[in-house]
Short mmCIF file of C-alpha atoms in Angstrom, two decimals:
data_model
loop_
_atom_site.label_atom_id
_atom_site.label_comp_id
_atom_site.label_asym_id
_atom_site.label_seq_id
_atom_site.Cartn_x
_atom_site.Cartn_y
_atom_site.Cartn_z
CA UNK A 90 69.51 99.81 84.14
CA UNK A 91 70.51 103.50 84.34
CA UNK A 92 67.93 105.80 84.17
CA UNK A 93 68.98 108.44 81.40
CA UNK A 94 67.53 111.38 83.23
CA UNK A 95 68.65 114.28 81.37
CA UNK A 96 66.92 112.68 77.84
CA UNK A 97 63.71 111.73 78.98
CA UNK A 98 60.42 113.65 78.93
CA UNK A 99 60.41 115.90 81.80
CA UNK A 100 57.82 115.82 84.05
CA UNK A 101 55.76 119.38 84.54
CA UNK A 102 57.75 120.96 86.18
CA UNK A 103 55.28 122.78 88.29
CA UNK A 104 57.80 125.31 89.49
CA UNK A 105 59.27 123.75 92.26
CA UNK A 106 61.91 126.40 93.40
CA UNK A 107 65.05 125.32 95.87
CA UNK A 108 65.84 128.42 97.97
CA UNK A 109 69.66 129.38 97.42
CA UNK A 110 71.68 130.42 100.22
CA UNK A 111 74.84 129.71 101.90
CA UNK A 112 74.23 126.20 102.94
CA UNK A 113 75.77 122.89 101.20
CA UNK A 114 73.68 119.87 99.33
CA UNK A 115 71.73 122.16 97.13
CA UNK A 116 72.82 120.33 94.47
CA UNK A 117 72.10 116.98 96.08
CA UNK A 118 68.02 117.74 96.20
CA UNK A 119 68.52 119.44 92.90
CA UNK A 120 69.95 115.97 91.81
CA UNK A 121 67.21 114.03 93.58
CA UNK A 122 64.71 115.85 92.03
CA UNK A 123 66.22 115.50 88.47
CA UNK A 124 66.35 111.52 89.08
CA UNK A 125 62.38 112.16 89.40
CA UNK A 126 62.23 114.13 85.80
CA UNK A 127 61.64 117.29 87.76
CA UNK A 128 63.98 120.43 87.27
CA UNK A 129 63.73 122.60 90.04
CA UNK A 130 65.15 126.70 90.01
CA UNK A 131 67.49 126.92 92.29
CA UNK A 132 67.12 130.72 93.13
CA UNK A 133 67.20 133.56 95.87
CA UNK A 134 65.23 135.89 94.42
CA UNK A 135 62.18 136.92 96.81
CA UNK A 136 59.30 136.87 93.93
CA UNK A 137 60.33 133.56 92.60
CA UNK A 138 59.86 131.88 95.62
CA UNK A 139 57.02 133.40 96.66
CA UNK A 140 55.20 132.70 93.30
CA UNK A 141 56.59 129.11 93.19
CA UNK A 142 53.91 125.71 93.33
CA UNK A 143 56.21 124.36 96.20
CA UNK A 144 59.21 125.62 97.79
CA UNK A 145 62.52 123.33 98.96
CA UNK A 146 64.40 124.75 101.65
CA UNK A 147 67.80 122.21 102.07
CA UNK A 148 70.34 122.64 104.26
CA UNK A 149 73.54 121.01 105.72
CA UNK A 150 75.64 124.12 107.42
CA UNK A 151 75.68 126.00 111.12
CA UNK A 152 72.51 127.16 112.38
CA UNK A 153 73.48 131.11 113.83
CA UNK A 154 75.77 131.56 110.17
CA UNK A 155 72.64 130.56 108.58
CA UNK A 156 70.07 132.59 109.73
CA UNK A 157 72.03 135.92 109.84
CA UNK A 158 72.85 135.50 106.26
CA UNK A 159 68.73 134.64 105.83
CA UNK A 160 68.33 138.06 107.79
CA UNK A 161 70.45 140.26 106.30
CA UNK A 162 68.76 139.43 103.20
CA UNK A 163 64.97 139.78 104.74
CA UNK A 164 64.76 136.24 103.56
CA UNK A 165 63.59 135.00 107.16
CA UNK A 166 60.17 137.07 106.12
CA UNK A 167 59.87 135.30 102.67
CA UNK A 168 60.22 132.13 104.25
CA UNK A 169 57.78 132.58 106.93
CA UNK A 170 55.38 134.06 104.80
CA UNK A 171 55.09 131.40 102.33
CA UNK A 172 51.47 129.78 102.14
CA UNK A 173 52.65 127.19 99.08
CA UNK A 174 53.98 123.65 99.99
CA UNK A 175 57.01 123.89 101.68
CA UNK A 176 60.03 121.50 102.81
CA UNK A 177 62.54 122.09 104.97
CA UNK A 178 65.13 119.70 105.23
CA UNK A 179 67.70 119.00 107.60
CA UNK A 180 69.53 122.37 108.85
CA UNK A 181 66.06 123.40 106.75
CA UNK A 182 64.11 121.96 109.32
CA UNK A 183 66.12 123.21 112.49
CA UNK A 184 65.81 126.62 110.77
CA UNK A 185 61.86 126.19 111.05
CA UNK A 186 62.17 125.98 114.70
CA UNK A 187 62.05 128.61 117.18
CA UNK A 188 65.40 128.35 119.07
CA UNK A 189 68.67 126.01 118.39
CA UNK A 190 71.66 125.60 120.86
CA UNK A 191 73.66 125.62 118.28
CA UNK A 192 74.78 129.33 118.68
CA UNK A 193 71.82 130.05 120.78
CA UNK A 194 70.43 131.07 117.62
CA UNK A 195 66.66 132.25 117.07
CA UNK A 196 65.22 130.84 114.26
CA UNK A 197 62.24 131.24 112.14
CA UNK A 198 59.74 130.46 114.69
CA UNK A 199 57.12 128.43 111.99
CA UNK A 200 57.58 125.00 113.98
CA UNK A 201 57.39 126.49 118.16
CA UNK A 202 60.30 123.89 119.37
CA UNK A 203 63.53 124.06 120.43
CA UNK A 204 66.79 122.44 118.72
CA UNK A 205 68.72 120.65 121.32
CA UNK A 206 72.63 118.89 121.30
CA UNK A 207 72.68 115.25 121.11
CA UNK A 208 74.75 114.84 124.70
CA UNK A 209 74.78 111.14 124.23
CA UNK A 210 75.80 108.59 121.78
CA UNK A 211 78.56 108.71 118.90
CA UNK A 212 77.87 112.55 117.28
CA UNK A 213 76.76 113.37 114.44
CA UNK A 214 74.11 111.03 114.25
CA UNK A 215 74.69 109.36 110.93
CA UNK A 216 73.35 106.77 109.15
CA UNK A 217 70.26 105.06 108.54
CA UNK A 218 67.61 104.88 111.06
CA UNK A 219 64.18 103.41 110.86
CA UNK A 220 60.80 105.84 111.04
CA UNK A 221 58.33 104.93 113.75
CA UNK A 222 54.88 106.14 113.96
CA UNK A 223 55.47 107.86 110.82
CA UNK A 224 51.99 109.75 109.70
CA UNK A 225 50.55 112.51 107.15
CA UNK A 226 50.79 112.71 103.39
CA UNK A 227 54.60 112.42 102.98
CA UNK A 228 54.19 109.19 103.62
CA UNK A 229 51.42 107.91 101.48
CA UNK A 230 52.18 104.27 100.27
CA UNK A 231 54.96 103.86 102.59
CA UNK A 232 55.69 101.12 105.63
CA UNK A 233 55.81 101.54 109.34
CA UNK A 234 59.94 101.39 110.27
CA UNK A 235 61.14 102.27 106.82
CA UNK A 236 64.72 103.04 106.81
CA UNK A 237 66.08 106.92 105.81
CA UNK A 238 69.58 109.25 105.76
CA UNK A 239 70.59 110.71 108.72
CA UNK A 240 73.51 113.22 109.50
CA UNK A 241 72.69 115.69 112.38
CA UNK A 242 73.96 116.49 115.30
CA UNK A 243 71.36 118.16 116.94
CA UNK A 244 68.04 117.24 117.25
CA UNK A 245 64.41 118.47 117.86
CA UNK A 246 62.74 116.77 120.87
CA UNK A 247 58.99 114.71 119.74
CA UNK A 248 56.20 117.63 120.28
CA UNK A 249 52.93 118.29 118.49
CA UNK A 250 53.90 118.51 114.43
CA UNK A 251 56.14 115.17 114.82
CA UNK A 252 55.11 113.25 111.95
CA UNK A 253 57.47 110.82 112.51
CA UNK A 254 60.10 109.66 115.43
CA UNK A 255 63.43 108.52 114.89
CA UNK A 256 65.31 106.74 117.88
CA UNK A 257 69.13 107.47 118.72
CA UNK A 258 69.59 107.00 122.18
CA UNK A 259 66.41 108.87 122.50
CA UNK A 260 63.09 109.54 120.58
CA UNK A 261 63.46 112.66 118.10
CA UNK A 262 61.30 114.65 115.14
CA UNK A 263 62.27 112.48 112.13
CA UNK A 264 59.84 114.83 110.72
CA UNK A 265 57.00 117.33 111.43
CA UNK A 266 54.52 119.25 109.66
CA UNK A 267 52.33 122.65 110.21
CA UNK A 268 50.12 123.95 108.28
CA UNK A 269 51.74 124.00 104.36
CA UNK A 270 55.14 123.46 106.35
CA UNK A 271 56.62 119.99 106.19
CA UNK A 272 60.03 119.44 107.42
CA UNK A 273 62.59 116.66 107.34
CA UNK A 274 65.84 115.69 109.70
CA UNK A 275 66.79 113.44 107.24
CA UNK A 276 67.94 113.46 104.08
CA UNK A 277 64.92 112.12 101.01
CA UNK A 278 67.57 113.13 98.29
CA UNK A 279 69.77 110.50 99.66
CA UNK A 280 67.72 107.91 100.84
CA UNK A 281 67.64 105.51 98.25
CA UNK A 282 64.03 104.66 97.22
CA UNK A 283 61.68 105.82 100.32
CA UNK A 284 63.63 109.02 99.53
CA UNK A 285 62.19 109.11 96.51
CA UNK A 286 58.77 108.03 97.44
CA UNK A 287 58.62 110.80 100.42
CA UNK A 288 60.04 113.19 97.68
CA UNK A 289 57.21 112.28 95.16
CA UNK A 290 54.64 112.42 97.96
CA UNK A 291 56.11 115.89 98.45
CA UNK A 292 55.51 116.70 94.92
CA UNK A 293 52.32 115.61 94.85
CA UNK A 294 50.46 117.50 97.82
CA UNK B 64 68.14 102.10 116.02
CA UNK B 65 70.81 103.10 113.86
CA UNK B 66 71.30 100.48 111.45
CA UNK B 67 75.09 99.45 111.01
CA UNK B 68 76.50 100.31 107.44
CA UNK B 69 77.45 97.74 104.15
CA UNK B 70 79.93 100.08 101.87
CA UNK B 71 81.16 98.43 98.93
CA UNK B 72 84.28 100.05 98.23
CA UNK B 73 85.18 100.58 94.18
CA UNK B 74 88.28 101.52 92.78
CA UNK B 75 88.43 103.90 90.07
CA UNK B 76 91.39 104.00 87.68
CA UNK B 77 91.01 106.82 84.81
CA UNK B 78 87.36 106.87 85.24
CA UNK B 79 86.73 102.87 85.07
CA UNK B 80 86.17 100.48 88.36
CA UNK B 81 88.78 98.17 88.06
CA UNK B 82 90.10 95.65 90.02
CA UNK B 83 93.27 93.61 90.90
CA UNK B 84 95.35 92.48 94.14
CA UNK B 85 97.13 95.04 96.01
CA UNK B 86 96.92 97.63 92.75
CA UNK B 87 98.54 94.69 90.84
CA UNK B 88 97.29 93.10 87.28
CA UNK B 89 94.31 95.50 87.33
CA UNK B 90 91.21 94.47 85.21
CA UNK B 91 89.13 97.26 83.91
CA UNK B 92 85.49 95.79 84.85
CA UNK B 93 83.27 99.00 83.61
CA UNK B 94 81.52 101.97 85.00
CA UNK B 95 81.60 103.83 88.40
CA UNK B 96 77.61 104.95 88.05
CA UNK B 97 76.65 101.44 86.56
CA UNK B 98 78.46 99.81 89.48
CA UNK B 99 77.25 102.00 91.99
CA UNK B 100 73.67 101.97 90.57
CA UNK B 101 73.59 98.23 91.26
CA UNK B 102 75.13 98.42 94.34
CA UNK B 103 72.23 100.65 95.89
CA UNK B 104 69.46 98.26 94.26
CA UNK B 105 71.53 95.52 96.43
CA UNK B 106 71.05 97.30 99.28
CA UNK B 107 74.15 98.93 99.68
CA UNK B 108 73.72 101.47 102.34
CA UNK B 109 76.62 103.66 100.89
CA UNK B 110 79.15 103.63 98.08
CA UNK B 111 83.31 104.47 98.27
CA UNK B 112 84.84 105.35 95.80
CA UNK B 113 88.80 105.76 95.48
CA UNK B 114 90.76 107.04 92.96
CA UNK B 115 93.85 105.42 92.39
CA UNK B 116 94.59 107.43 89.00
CA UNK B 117 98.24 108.25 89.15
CA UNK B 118 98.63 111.67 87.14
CA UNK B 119 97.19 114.70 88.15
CA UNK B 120 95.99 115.36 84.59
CA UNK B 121 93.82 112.37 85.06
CA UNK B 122 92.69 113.54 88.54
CA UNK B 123 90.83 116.29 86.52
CA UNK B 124 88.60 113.78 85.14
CA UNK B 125 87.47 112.73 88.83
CA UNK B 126 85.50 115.83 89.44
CA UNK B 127 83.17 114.88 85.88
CA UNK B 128 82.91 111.43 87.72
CA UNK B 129 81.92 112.71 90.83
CA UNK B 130 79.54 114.63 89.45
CA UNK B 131 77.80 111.93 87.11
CA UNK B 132 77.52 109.78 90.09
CA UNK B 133 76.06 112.47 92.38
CA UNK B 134 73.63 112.56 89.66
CA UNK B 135 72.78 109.11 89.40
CA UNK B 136 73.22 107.62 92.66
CA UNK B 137 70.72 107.98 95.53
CA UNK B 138 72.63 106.77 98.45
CA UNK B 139 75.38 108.75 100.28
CA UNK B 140 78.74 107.89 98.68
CA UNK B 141 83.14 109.13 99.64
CA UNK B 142 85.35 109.64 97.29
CA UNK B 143 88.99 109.51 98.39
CA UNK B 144 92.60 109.54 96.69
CA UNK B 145 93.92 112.87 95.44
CA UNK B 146 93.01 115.64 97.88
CA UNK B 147 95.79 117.19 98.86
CA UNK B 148 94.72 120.55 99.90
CA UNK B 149 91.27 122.25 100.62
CA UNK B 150 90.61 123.19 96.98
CA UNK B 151 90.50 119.79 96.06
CA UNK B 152 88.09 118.80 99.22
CA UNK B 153 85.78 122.11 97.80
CA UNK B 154 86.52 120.75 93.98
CA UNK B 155 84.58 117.65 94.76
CA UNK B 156 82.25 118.81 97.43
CA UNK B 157 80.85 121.20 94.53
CA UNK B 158 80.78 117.91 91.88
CA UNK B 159 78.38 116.44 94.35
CA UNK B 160 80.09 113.97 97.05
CA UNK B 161 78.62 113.75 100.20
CA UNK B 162 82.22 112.72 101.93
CA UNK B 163 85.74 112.87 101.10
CA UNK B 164 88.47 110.18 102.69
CA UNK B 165 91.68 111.35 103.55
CA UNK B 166 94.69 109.01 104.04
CA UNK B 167 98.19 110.52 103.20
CA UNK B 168 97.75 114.23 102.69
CA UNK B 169 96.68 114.62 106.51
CA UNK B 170 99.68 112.51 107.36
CA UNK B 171 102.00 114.86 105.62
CA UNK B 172 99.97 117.74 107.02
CA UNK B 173 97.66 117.01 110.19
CA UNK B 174 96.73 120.83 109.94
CA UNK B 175 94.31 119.82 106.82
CA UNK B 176 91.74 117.87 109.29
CA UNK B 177 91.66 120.75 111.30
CA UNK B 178 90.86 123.25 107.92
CA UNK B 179 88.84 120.65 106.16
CA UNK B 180 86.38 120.11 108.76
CA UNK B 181 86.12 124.21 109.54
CA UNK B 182 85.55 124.75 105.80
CA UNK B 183 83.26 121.85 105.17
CA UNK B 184 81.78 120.46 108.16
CA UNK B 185 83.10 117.12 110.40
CA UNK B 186 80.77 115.23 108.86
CA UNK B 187 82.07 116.15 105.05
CA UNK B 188 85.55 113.97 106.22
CA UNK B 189 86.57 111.05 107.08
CA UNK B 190 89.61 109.94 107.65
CA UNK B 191 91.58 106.60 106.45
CA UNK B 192 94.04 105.00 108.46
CA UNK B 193 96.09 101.86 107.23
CA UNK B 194 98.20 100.20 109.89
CA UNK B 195 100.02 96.89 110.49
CA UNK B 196 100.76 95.61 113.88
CA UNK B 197 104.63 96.11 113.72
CA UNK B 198 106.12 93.80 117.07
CA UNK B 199 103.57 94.91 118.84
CA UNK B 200 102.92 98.08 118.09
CA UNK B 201 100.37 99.26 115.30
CA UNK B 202 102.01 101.46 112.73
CA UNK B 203 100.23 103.60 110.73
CA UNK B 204 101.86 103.89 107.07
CA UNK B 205 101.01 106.25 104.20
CA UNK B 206 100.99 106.22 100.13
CA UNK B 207 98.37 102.99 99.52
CA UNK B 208 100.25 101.07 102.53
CA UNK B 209 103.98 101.43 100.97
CA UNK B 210 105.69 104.17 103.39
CA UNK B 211 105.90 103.56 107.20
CA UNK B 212 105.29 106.71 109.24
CA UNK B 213 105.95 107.48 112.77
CA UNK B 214 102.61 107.18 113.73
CA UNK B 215 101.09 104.92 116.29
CA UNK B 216 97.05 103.77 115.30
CA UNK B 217 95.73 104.72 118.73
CA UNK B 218 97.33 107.94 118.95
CA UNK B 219 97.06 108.99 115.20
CA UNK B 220 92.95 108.44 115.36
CA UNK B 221 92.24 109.93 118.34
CA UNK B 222 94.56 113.54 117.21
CA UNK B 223 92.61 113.15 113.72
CA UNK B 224 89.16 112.97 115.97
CA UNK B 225 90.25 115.77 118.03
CA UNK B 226 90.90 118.01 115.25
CA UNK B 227 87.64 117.46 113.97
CA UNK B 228 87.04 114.14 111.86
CA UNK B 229 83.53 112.99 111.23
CA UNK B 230 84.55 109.18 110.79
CA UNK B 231 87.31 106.76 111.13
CA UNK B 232 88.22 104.21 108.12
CA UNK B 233 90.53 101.71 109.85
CA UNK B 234 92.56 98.80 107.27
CA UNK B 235 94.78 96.99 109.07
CA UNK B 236 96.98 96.00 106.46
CA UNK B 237 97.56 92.52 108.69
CA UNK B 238 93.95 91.47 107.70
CA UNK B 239 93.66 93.15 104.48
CA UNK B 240 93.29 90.94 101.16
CA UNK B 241 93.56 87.59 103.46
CA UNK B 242 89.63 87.31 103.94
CA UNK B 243 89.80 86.32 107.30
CA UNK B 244 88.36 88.30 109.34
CA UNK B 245 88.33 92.40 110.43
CA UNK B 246 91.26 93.06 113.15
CA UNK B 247 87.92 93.09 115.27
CA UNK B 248 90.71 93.92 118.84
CA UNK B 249 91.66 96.81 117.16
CA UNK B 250 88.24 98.26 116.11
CA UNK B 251 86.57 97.47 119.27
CA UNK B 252 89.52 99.68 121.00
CA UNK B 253 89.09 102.60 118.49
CA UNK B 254 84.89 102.36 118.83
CA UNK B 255 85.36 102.60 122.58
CA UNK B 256 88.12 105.13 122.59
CA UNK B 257 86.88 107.65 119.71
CA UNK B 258 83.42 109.37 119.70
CA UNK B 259 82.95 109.67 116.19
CA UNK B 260 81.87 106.52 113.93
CA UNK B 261 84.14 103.55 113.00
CA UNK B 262 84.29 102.48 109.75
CA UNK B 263 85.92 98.24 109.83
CA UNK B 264 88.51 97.80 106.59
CA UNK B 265 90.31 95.01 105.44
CA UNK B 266 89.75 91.14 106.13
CA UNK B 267 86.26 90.16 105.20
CA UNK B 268 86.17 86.74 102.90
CA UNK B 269 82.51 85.54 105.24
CA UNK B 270 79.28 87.33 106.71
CA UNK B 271 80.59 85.44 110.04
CA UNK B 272 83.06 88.32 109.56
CA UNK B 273 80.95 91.50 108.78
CA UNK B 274 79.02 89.69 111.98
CA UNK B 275 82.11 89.75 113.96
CA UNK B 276 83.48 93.33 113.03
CA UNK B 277 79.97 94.68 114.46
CA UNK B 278 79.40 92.59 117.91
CA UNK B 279 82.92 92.45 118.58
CA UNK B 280 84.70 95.35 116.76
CA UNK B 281 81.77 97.49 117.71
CA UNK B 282 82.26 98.94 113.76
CA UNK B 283 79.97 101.65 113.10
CA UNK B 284 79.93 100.09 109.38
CA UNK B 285 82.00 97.56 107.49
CA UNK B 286 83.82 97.95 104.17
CA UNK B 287 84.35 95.44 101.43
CA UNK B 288 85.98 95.42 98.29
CA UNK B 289 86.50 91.63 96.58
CA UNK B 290 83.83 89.60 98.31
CA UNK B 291 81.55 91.94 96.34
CA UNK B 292 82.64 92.60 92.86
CA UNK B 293 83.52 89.25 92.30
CA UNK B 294 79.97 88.04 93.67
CA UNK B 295 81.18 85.72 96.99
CA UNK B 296 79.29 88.05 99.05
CA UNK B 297 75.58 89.05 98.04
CA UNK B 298 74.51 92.15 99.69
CA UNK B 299 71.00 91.15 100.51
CA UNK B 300 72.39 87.66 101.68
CA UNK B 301 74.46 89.19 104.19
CA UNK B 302 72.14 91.54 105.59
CA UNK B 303 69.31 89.09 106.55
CA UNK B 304 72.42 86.82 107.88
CA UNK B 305 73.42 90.18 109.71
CA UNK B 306 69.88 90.45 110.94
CA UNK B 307 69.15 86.76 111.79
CA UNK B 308 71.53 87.12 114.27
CA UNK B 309 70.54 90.71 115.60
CA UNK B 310 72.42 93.44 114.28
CA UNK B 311 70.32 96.12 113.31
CA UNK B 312 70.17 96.74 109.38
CA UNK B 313 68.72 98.60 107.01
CA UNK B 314 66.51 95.72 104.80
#
């Protein structure tokens, strides 16, 4: 019944590279991934992710903290410059944005949307919610109002790269995509088998 | 629409689930991971975990644990029992685990909410209350339910929410282990009162109850312990009972 991960026959690996910084559940996506036979470098080193097959950027952690410690290191520029699959996930995804109220904090511009406070409701958002109108190749194989990991609490408002809504009081980006950018709010690495799936579809672009 | 939560609660006793009444004539019944494993493919929607290991030399063993389940598991899952102080919240953070529960420790020490939560995050903590309507008035006691404090429920959860809590994990030691029924006046007070999720302990032995604790307690998720490991309860059951009669799950 348990999958012995670390014995079987690793998939390629295709150098999938998790960008390092000082943000928490790294290791969770690095987990994820190893539950799909894949074992990511988990690095910060500027060549290695710009040479990587696909690049992870995770994230649970404070926005403005965040993206002065991506400055200082000139790692906003790596990021933005990437033309390889990319996924940004949670804080990740805020990141991608152009502006978050949380610490009025410019951000790295590749999504042009703001990141807004929930003002309503029980914060953070956390949970499960389901996906609606959920669309593009991260969700290949997958059903209409599938259920994924949230814990946020701010949000970015439904614009032109949504890819999929999420509703908590109002509609939000449960996900968006631009160009070789795709970004989650939620969590894959924690969302039980559409996790997985969106992760693999990830993997497979 | 966020879906309400089904946590199985395990406890973990030198590295094994066991189980037992009230920590009494405990029954070693296998592995954390194993357990956990089949509690996700149930449709659990996360796992708790609490360590009831006495020594501290044991405790040691609970960050290996927490790491091989972080591993294995692909749901969000607590741990709780034996953090103390922050290095034990970072200890297990760094094995892997999404949450930690608190219970005693931040009744000794309040100021630990305030430092865990800083450190960590809100949503890294939640906090576990166990109370027992006392004439009237809802104590909250400490050490697994065996040392009355001075603490009233009402006031102690909304000072732990103020000083930064992510969730609340309410037993009320009235309902707990008699299966029947959540103290559903109590949870629906907290859920009003507190901004910050509501976690229902303590009393389920029916789905009429897990049904109760969420249109009447207004729980943000329910926890159960013995209807599930001993089978009385199936997860999947309960959730299309929960959503026959409109509460929003995850299916």
């Amino acid at each position: 019944m348990l999958r012995e991960i670390f014995t079987e026959n690793h998939m390629e690996s295709n150098n999938i590279v998790i960008i390092k910084y000082n943000a928490g559940n790294i290791r969770s996506v690095d987990f994820a991934l190893r539950r799909l036979g894949i074992i990511a470098e988990i690095t910060d080193d500027p060549d290695k992710i710009r040479s990587a097959g696909k690049v992870i950027f995770p994230g649970v952690g404070e926005a403005s903290g965040t993206m002065e410690y991506l400055r200082q290191r000139g790692m906003d520029e790596v990021i933005r410059q990437l033309t390889q699959p990319v996924l940004g996930i949670c804080l990740g995804m805020q990141l991608m944005c152009g502006f978050s109220e949380e610490g009025n904090t410019d951000c790295l511009g590749i999504f042009d949307s703001e990141v807004l406070k929930f003002k309503a409701g029980k914060v953070p958002h956390m949970g499960w919610n389901a996906l609606e109108g959920i669309r593009g190749e991260l969700y290949s194989n997958m059903n209409q109002e599938s259920y994924v990991y949230f814990v946020h609490s701010y949000f970015v408002p439904e614009n032109q790269f949504t890819t999929a809504a999420s509703r908590y009081g109002l509609l939000f980006s449960a996900s968006m995509k631009r160009d070789n950018f795709y970004a989650t709010q939620y969590h894959p690495e924690k969302s039980g088998l559409q996790g997985e799936l969106i992760l693999k579809n990830f993997l497979k672009l | 629409m966020l879906a309400k939560r089904i946590i199985p609660c395990l406890d973990v006793l030198d590295g094994k689930v066991v189980k037992g009444v009230n920590f009494v004539n405990l029954t070693e019944i296998g592995d954390p991971v194993e357990h956990g494993a089949w509690y996700s493919e149930q449709g659990a929607d996360e796992l708790v975990y609490l360590d009831i290991t006495a020594t501290h030399e044991k405790r040691k063993l609970l960050a290996d644990l927490v790491r091989r389940i972080a591993v294995n598991i692909n749901i969000p899952f607590t741990v709780g029992g034996g953090v103390n102080q922050i290095q034990d919240a970072d200890a297990l953070l760094s094995a892997g685990a999404d949450k930690i529960s608190v219970n005693s420790a931040v009744l000794m020490n309040p100021s630990l909410i305030d430092q865990i939560a800083k450190s960590f995050g809100s949503q890294f903590l939640v906090v576990a209350i166990d109370a027992k309507n006392v004439d009237g008035r809802w104590v909250v006691y400490r050490n697994g339910g065996r040392v009355a404090t001075d603490r009233e429920l009402f006031e102690w959860a909304s000072e732990v929410w103020m000083r930064g809590a992510g969730e609340i994990l309410f037993t009320s030691m009235d309902h707990d282990g008699v299966k029947t029924g959540y103290a559903c006046k109590e949870l629906a007070m907290l859920s009003d009162t507190l901004s910050i999720p509501v976690i229902a302990s303590g009393g389920a032995g029916a789905p009429e109850h897990f049904l109760d604790a969420f249109k009447y307690g207004k729980a943000d998720a329910a926890l159960a312990a013995s209807v599930f490991h001993y089978n009385e309860i199936s997860i999947p059951d309960l959730k299309k009972y929960l959503h026959e009669n409109n509460v929003t799950v995850r299916l």
